[in-house]
Coordinates of C-alpha atoms in Angstrom, one line a residue:
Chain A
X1 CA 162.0 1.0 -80.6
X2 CA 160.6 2.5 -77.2
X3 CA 161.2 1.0 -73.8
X4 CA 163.4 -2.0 -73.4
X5 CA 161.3 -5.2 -73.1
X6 CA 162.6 -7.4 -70.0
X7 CA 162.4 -10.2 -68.8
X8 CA 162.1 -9.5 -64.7
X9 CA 160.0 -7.2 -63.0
X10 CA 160.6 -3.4 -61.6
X11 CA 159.8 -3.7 -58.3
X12 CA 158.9 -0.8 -55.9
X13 CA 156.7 1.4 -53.3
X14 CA 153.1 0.8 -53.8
X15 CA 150.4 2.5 -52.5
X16 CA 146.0 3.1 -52.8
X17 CA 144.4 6.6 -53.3
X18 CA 142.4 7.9 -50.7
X19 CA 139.3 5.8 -51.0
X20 CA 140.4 3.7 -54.2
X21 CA 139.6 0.2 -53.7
X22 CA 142.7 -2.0 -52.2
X23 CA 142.5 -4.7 -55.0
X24 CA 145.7 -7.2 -55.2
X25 CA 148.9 -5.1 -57.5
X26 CA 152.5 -6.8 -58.2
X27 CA 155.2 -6.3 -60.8
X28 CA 155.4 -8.2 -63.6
X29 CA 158.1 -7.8 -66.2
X30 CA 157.4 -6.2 -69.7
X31 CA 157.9 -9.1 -71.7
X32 CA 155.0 -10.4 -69.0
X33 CA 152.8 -7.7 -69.7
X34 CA 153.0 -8.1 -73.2
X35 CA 151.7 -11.6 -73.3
X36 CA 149.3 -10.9 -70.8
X37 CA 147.8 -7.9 -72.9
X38 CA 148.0 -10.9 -76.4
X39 CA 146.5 -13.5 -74.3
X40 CA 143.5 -11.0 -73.1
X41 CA 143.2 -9.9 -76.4
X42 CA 142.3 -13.7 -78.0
X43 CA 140.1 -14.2 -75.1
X44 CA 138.4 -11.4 -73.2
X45 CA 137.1 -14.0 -70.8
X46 CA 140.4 -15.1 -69.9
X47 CA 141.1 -15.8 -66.3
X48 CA 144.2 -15.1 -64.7
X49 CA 145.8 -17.4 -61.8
X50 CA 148.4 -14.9 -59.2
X51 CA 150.0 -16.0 -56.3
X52 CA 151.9 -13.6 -53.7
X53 CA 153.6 -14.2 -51.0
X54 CA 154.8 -10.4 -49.9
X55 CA 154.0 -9.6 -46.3
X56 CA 154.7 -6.8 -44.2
X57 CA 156.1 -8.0 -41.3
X58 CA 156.3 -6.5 -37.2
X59 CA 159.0 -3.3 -37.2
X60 CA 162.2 -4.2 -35.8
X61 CA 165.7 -2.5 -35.0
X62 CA 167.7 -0.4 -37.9
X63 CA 170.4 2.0 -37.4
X64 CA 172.0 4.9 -39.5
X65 CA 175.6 4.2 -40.2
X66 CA 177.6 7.7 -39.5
X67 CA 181.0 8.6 -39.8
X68 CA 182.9 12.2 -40.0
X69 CA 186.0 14.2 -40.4
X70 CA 186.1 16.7 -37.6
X71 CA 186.5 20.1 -39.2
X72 CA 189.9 22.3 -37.8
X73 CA 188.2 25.8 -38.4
X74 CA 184.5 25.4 -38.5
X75 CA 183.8 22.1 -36.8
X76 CA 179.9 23.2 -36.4
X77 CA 179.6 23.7 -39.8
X78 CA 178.6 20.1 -41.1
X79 CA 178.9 19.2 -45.0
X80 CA 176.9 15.6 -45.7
X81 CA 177.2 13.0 -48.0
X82 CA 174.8 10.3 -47.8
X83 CA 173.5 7.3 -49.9
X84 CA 171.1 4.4 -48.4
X85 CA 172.3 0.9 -46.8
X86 CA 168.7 -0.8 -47.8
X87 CA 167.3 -2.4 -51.2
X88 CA 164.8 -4.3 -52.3
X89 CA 165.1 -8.0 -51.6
X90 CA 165.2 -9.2 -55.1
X91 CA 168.7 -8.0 -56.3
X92 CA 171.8 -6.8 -54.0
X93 CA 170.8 -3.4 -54.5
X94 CA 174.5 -2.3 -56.3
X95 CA 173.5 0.4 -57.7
X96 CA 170.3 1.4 -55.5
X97 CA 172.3 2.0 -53.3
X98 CA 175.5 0.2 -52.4
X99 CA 177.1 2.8 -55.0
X100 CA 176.2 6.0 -52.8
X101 CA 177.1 4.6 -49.8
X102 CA 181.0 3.2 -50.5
X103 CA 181.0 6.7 -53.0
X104 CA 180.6 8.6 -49.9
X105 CA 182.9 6.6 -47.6
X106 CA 184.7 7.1 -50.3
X107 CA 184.7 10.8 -50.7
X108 CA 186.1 10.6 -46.9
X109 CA 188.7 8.3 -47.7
X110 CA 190.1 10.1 -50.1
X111 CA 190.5 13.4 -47.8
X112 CA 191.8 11.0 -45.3
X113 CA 194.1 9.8 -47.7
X114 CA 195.4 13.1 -49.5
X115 CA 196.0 14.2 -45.7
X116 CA 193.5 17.4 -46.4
X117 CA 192.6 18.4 -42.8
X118 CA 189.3 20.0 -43.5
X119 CA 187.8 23.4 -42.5
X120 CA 184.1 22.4 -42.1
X121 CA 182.9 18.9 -41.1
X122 CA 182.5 16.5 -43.5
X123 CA 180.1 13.6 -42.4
X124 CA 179.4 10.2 -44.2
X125 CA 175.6 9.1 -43.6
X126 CA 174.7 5.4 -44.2
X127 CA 170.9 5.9 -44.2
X128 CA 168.3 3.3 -43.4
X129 CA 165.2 2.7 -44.9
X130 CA 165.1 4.8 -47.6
X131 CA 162.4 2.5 -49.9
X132 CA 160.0 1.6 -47.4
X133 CA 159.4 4.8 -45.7
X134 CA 162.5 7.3 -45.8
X135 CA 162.5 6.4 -42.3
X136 CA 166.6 6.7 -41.6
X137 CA 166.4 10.5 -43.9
X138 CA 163.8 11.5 -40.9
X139 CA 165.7 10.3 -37.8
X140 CA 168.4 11.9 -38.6
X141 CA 166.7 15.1 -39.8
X142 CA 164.8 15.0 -36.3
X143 CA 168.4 14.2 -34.5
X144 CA 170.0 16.7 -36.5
X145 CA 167.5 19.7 -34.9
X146 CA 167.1 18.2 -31.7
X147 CA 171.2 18.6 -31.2
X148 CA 170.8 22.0 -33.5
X149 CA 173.5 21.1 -35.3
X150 CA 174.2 23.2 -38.5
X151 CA 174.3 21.3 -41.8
X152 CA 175.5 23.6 -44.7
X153 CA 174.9 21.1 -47.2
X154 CA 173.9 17.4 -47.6
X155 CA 174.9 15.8 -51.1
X156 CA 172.5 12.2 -51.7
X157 CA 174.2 9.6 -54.7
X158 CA 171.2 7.9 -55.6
X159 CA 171.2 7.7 -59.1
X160 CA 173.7 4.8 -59.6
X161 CA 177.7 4.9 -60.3
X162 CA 177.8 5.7 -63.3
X163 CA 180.0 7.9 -65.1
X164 CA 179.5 11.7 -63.5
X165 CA 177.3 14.4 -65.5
X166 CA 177.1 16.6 -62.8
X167 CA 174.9 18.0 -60.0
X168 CA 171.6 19.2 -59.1
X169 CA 171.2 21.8 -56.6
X170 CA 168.0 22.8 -54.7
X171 CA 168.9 25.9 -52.5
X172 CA 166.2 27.5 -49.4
X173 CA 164.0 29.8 -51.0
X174 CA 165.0 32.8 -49.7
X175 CA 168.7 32.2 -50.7
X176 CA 169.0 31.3 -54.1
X177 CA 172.3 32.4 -54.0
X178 CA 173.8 29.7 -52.1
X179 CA 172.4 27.5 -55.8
X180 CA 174.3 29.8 -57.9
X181 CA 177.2 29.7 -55.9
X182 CA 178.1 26.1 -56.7
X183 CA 176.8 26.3 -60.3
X184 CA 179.6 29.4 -60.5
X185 CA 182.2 26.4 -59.9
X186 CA 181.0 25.0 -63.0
X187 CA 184.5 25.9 -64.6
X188 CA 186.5 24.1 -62.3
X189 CA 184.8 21.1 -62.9
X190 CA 183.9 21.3 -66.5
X191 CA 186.9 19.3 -67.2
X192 CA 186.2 16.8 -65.5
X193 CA 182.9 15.8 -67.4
X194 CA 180.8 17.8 -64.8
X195 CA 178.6 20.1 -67.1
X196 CA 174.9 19.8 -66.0
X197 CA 174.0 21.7 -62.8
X198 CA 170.7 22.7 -64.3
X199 CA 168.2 21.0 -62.5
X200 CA 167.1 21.4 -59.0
X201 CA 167.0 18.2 -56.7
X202 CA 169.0 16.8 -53.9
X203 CA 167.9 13.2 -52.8
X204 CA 165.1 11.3 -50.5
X205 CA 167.1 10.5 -47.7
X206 CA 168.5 14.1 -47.6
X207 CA 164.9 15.9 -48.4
X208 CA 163.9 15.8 -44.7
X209 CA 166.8 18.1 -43.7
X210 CA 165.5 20.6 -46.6
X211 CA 163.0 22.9 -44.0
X212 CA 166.5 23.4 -41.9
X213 CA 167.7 25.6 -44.4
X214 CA 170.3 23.1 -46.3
X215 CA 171.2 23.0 -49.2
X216 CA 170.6 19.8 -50.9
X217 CA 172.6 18.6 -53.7
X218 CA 172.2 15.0 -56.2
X219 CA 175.0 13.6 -57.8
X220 CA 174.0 13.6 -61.0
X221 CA 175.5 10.3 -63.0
X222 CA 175.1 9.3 -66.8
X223 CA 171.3 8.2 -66.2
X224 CA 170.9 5.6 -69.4
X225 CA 171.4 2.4 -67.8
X226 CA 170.3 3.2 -63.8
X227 CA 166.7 1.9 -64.6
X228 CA 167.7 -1.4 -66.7
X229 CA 169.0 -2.6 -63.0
X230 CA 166.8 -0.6 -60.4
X231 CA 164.5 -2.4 -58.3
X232 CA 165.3 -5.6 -60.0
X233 CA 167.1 -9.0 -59.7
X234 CA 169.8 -7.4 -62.1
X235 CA 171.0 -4.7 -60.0
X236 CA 173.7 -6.9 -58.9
X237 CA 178.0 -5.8 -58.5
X238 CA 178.8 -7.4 -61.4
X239 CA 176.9 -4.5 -63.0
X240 CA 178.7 -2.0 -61.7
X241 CA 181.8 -0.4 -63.2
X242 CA 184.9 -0.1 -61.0
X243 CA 186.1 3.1 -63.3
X244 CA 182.7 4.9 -63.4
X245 CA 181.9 4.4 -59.9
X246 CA 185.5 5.9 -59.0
X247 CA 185.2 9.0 -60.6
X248 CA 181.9 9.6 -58.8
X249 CA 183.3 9.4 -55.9
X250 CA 186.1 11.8 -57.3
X251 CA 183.6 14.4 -58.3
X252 CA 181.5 14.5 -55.4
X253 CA 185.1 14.6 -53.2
X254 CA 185.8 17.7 -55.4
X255 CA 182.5 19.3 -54.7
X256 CA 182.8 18.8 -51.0
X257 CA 186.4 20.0 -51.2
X258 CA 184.7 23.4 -53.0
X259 CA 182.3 23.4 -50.2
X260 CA 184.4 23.4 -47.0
X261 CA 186.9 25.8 -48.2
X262 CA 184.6 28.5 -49.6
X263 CA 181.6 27.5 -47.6
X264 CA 178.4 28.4 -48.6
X265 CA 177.4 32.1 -47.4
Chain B
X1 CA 193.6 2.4 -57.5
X2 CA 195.5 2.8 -61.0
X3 CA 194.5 1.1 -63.7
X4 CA 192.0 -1.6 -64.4
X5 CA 194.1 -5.1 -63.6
X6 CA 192.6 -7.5 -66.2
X7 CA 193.2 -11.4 -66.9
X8 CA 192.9 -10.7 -70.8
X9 CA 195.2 -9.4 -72.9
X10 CA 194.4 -6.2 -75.1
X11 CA 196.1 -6.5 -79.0
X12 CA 196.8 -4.0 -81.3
X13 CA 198.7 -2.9 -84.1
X14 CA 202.7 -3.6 -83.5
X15 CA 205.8 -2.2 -85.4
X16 CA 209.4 -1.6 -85.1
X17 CA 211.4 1.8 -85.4
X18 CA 213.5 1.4 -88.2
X19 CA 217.3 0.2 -87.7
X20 CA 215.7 -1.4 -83.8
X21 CA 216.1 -5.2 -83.2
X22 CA 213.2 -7.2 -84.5
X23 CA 212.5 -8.8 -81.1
X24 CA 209.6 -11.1 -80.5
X25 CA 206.6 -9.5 -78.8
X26 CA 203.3 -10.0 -77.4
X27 CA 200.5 -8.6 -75.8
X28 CA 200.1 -10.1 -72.0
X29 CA 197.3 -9.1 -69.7
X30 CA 197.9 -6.5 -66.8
X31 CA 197.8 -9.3 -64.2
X32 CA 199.9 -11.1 -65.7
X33 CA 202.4 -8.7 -66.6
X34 CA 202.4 -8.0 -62.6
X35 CA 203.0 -11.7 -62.5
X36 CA 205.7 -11.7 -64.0
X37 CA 207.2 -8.8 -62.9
X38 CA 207.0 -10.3 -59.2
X39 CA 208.4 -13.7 -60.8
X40 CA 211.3 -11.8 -62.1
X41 CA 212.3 -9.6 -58.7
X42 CA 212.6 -13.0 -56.9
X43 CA 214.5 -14.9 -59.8
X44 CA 216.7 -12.5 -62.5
X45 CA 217.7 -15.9 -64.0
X46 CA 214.2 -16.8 -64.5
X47 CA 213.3 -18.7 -68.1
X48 CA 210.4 -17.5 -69.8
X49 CA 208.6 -19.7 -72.7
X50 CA 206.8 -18.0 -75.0
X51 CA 205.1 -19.7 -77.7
X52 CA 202.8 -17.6 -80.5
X53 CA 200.9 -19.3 -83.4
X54 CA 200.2 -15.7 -85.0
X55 CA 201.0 -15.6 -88.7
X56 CA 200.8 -12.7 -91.6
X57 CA 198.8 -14.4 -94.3
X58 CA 198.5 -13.9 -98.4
X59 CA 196.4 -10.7 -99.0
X60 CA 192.3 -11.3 -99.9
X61 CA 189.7 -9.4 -101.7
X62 CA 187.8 -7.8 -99.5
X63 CA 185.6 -5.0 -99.7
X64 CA 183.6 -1.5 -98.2
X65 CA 180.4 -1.6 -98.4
X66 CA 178.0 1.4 -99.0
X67 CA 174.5 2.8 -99.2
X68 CA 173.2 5.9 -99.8
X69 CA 169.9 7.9 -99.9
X70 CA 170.4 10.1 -103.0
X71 CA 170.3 14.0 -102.3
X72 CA 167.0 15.9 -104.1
X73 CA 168.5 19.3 -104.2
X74 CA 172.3 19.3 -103.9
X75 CA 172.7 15.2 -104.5
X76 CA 176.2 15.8 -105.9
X77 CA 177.5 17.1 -102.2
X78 CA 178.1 13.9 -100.1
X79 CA 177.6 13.8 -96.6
X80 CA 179.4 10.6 -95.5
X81 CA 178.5 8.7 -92.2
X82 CA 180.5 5.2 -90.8
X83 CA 182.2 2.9 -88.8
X84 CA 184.8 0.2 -89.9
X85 CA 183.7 -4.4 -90.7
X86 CA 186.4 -5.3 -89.4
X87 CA 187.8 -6.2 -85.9
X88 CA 190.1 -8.3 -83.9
X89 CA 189.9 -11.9 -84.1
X90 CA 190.0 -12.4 -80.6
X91 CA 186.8 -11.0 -79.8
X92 CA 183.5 -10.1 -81.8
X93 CA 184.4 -6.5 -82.2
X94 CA 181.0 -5.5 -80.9
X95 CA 182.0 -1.8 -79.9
X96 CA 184.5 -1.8 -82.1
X97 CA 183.5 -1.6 -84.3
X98 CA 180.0 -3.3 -84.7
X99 CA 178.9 -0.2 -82.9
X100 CA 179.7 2.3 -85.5
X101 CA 178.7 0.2 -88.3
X102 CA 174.8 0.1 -87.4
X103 CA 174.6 3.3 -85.9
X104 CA 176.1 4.2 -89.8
X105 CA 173.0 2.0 -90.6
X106 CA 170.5 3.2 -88.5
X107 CA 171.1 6.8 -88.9
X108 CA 169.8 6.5 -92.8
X109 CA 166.9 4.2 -91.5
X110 CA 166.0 6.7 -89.4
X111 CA 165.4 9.3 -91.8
X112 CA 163.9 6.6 -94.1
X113 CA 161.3 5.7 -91.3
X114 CA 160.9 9.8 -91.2
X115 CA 160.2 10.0 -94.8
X116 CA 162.8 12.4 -94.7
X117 CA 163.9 13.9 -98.4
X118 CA 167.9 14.6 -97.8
X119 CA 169.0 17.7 -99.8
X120 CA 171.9 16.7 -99.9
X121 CA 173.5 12.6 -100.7
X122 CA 173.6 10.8 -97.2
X123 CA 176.3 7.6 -97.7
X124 CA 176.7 4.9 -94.7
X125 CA 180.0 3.1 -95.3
X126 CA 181.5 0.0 -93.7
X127 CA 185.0 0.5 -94.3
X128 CA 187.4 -2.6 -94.6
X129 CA 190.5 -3.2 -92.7
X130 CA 191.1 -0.4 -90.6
X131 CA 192.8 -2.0 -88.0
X132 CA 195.3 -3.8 -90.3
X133 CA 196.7 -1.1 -92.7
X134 CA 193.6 1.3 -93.5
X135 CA 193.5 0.4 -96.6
X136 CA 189.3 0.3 -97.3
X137 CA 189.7 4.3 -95.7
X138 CA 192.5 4.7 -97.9
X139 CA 190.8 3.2 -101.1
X140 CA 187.2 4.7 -100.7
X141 CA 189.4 7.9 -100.7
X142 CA 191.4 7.1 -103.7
X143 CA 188.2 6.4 -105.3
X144 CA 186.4 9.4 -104.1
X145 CA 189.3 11.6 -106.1
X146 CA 189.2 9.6 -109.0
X147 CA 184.9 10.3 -109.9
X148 CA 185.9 13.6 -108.8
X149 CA 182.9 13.5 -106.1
X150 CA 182.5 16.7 -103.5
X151 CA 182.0 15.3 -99.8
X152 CA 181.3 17.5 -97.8
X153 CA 181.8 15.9 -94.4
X154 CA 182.6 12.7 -93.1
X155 CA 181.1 11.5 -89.8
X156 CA 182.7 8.1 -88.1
X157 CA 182.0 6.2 -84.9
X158 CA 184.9 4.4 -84.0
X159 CA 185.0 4.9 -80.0
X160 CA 182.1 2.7 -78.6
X161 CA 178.3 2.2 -78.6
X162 CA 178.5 4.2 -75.4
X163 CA 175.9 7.1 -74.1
X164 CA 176.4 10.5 -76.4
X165 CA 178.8 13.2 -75.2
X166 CA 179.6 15.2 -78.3
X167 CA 181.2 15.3 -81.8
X168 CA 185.5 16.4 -82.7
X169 CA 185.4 18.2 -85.2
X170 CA 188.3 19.4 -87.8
X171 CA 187.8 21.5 -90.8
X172 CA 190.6 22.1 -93.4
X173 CA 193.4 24.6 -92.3
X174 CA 192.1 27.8 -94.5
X175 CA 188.1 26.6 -93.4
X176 CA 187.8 27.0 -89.7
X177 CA 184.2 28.6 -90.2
X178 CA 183.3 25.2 -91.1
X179 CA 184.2 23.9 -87.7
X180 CA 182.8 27.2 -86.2
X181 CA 179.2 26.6 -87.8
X182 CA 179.3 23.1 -86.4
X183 CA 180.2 24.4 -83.1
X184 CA 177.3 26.9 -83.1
X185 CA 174.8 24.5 -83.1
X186 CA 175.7 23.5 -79.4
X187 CA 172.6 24.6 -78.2
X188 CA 170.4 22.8 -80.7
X189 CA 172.4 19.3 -79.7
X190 CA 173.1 20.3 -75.6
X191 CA 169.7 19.1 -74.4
X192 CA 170.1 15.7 -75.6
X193 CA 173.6 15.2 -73.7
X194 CA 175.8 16.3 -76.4
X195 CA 177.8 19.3 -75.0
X196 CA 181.5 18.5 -76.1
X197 CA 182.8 19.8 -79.5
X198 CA 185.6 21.7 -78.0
X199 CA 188.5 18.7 -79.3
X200 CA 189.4 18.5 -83.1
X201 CA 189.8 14.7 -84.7
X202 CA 187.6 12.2 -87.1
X203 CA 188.6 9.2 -87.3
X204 CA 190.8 6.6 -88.8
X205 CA 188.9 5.3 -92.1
X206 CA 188.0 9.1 -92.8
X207 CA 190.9 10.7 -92.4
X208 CA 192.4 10.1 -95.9
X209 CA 189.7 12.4 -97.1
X210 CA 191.1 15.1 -95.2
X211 CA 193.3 15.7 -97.9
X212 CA 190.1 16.2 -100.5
X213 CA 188.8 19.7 -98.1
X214 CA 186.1 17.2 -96.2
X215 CA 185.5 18.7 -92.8
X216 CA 186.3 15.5 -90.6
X217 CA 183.7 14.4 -87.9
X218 CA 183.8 11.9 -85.0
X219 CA 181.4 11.0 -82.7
X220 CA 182.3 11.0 -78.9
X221 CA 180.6 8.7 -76.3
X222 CA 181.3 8.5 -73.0
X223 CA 184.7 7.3 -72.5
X224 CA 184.9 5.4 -69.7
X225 CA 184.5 2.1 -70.6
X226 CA 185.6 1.4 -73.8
X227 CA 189.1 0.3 -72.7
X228 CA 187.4 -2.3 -70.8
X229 CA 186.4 -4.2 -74.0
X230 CA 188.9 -2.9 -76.7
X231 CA 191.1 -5.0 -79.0
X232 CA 190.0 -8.3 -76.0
X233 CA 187.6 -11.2 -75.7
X234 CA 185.5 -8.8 -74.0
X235 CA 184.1 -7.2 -76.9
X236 CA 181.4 -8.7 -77.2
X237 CA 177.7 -8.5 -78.1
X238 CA 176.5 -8.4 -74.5
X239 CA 178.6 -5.5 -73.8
X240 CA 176.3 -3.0 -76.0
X241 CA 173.1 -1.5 -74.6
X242 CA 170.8 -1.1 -76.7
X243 CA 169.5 1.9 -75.3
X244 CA 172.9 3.8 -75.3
X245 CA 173.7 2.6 -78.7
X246 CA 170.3 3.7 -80.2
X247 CA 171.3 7.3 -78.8
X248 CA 174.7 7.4 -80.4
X249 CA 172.6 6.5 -83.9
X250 CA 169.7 9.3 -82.8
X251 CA 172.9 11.7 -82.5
X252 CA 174.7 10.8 -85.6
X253 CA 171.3 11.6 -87.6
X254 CA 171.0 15.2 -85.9
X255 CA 174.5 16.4 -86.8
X256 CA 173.6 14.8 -90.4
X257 CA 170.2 16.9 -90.7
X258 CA 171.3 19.9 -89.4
X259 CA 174.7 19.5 -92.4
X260 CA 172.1 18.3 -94.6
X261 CA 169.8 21.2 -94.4
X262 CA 172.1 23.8 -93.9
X263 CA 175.2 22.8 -96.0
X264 CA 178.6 23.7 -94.7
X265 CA 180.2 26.9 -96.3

């Protein structure tokens, strides 16, 4: 059976080896491929007619989107949660990654909600930029030392919203205790359908806040359908399920919740 | 949040307690039962018109339908895999149960396309009727008791084409090491996604071999969506990926071989 044959391309970051030759690339679907590879098999001298019109236009103005829950006990202590506002042009970018950013307005709302007046703050990051050059994930970084403020932890959805699996956890070096830590909550949230926090990993837009000592964390949703939609005309709202998306937003609201009251020593 | 509000109604299976009033009923969608719940707050004199066209026909032949690959070693011990033909009419009962049906299918293709020699008898069954009385479960059963043959579990899909989470398992009352040696084989099945065999169950069309000492299997996908499509116009073809169907099959054929090549004392 193998990989699913499409019909629209996977688009992405591109780039050339040091010193490789800079000859044209694009995406084409695999359906495409396919019937390019039969055509140049009939005829070896085959030409082949592309036209592109990408360009890389002048840099302009873009912003992080930020908003927080001022902590009562700990307010210095900040707890992130973070998804990217861009996508590529050729879908709406639901999945990649409208569903990281409204899980982690989310996550807030729900606090807000409950009335939980947290210990720690709790910060919702709207990065920009993420494909083109993780620009937003280093601004803030940079901001984040400038102001030395203290993040404990920064959680990235960037994996889609589908239904949860669980979390992966990359702790500093020297402190692999903070890693096992959360994976020692794995009881709690077992229940749930939160079983896998195996695999180390937190998220690109978070990464750059790594050498600070965080903690990152991935939410970690069911992975077999993120790449039928990413980077594609597909990955539109429609595609996205109301339920599954929820319960992401659930479970990462949970792990925060774990977070700011038992911080992360 | 709540519950999904839907424009389409979900059916089912309907009956009356004995001695209540034989009232008409039918199955409205969630928006508009709201409807009329808003309808009826403003008016408690409102008129309702209902009008149904559903009718209980004359019975029809019908039939299960099953294929095997004959056993080598043990071929007189049964291991029985399926899913159930028949759905309703409303929709085109893709995940239910289409779904089960060809990962039944698929799972002997699989080990066909292997080469694989079963020890044991491996039997794919479409069962008739099971959402109208049970009857192809009840009579594959029946039929099972009467040429005396030995199955030795009975694995159904019945909840969905959906990505693999596990297997329920129940063994006979006076057998539980049978549901214990399933169990142990966690780690074998965990690093393909299959981590929940904590919940006992098998499914509908099996269950009437309970009664014959077959340790009853069923095979658990995610969850989340299949209330979306069940029993609706929404169960449809397009509703299935491929890719998370193919897994459920790939699951359903590792739980066989490991049954088949270790038996189940």
């Amino acid at each position: 059976m193998g990989i699913n044959r499409e019909d629209y391309p996977h688009t992405g970051g591109m780039r050339y080896a040091t010193g490789a030759p800079m000859i044209p690339a694009m995406a084409v679907s695999t359906k495409h491929a396919d019937l390019l590879s039969r055509l140049l098999k009939d005829d070896k001298n085959l030409n082949f007619y592309m036209e592109m019109h990408c360009q890389t236009l002048e840099d302009a103005p873009s912003f992080n989107v930020v908003g927080e829950l001022r902590g009562s006990e700990y307010k210095d202590e900040i707890i992130a949660v973070g998804g990217h506002l861009d996508s590529w042009d050729l879908g709406q970018g639901a999945h990649d990654d409208g569903a990281g950013c409204v899980q982690s307005i989310e996550a807030l709302r729900i606090f807000k909600t409950m009335g939980y007046k947290p210990k720690r703050t709790i910060r919702a990051i709207m990065f920009m930029n993420e494909e083109n050059g993780l620009r937003g994930g280093q601004q803030y970084a940079d901001l984040a030392k400038l102001k030395n403020e203290k993040h404990i932890a920064a959680i990235e959805s960037d994996r889609g919203g589908f239904t949860p699996r669980g979390f992966t956890i990359s702790a500093p070096q020297d402190k692999p205790e903070k890693r096992a830590k959360i994976q020692s909550w794995k009881p709690l949230l077992e229940p749930y359908g939160l079983s896998d926090f195996g695999s180390t990993g937190g998220g690109a837009d978070i990464g750059p806040l790594g050498p600070q000592g965080v903690v990152l964390i991935g939410y970690l949703p069911d992975s077999q359908r993120y790449f039928n939609y990413h980077h594609t005309s597909e990955d539109t709202f429609d595609k996205v399920d109301k339920r599954e998306l929820e319960l992401g937003s659930a479970s990462m609201a949970a792990l925060i919740y774990l977070i700011d009251q038992h911080g992360l020593k």
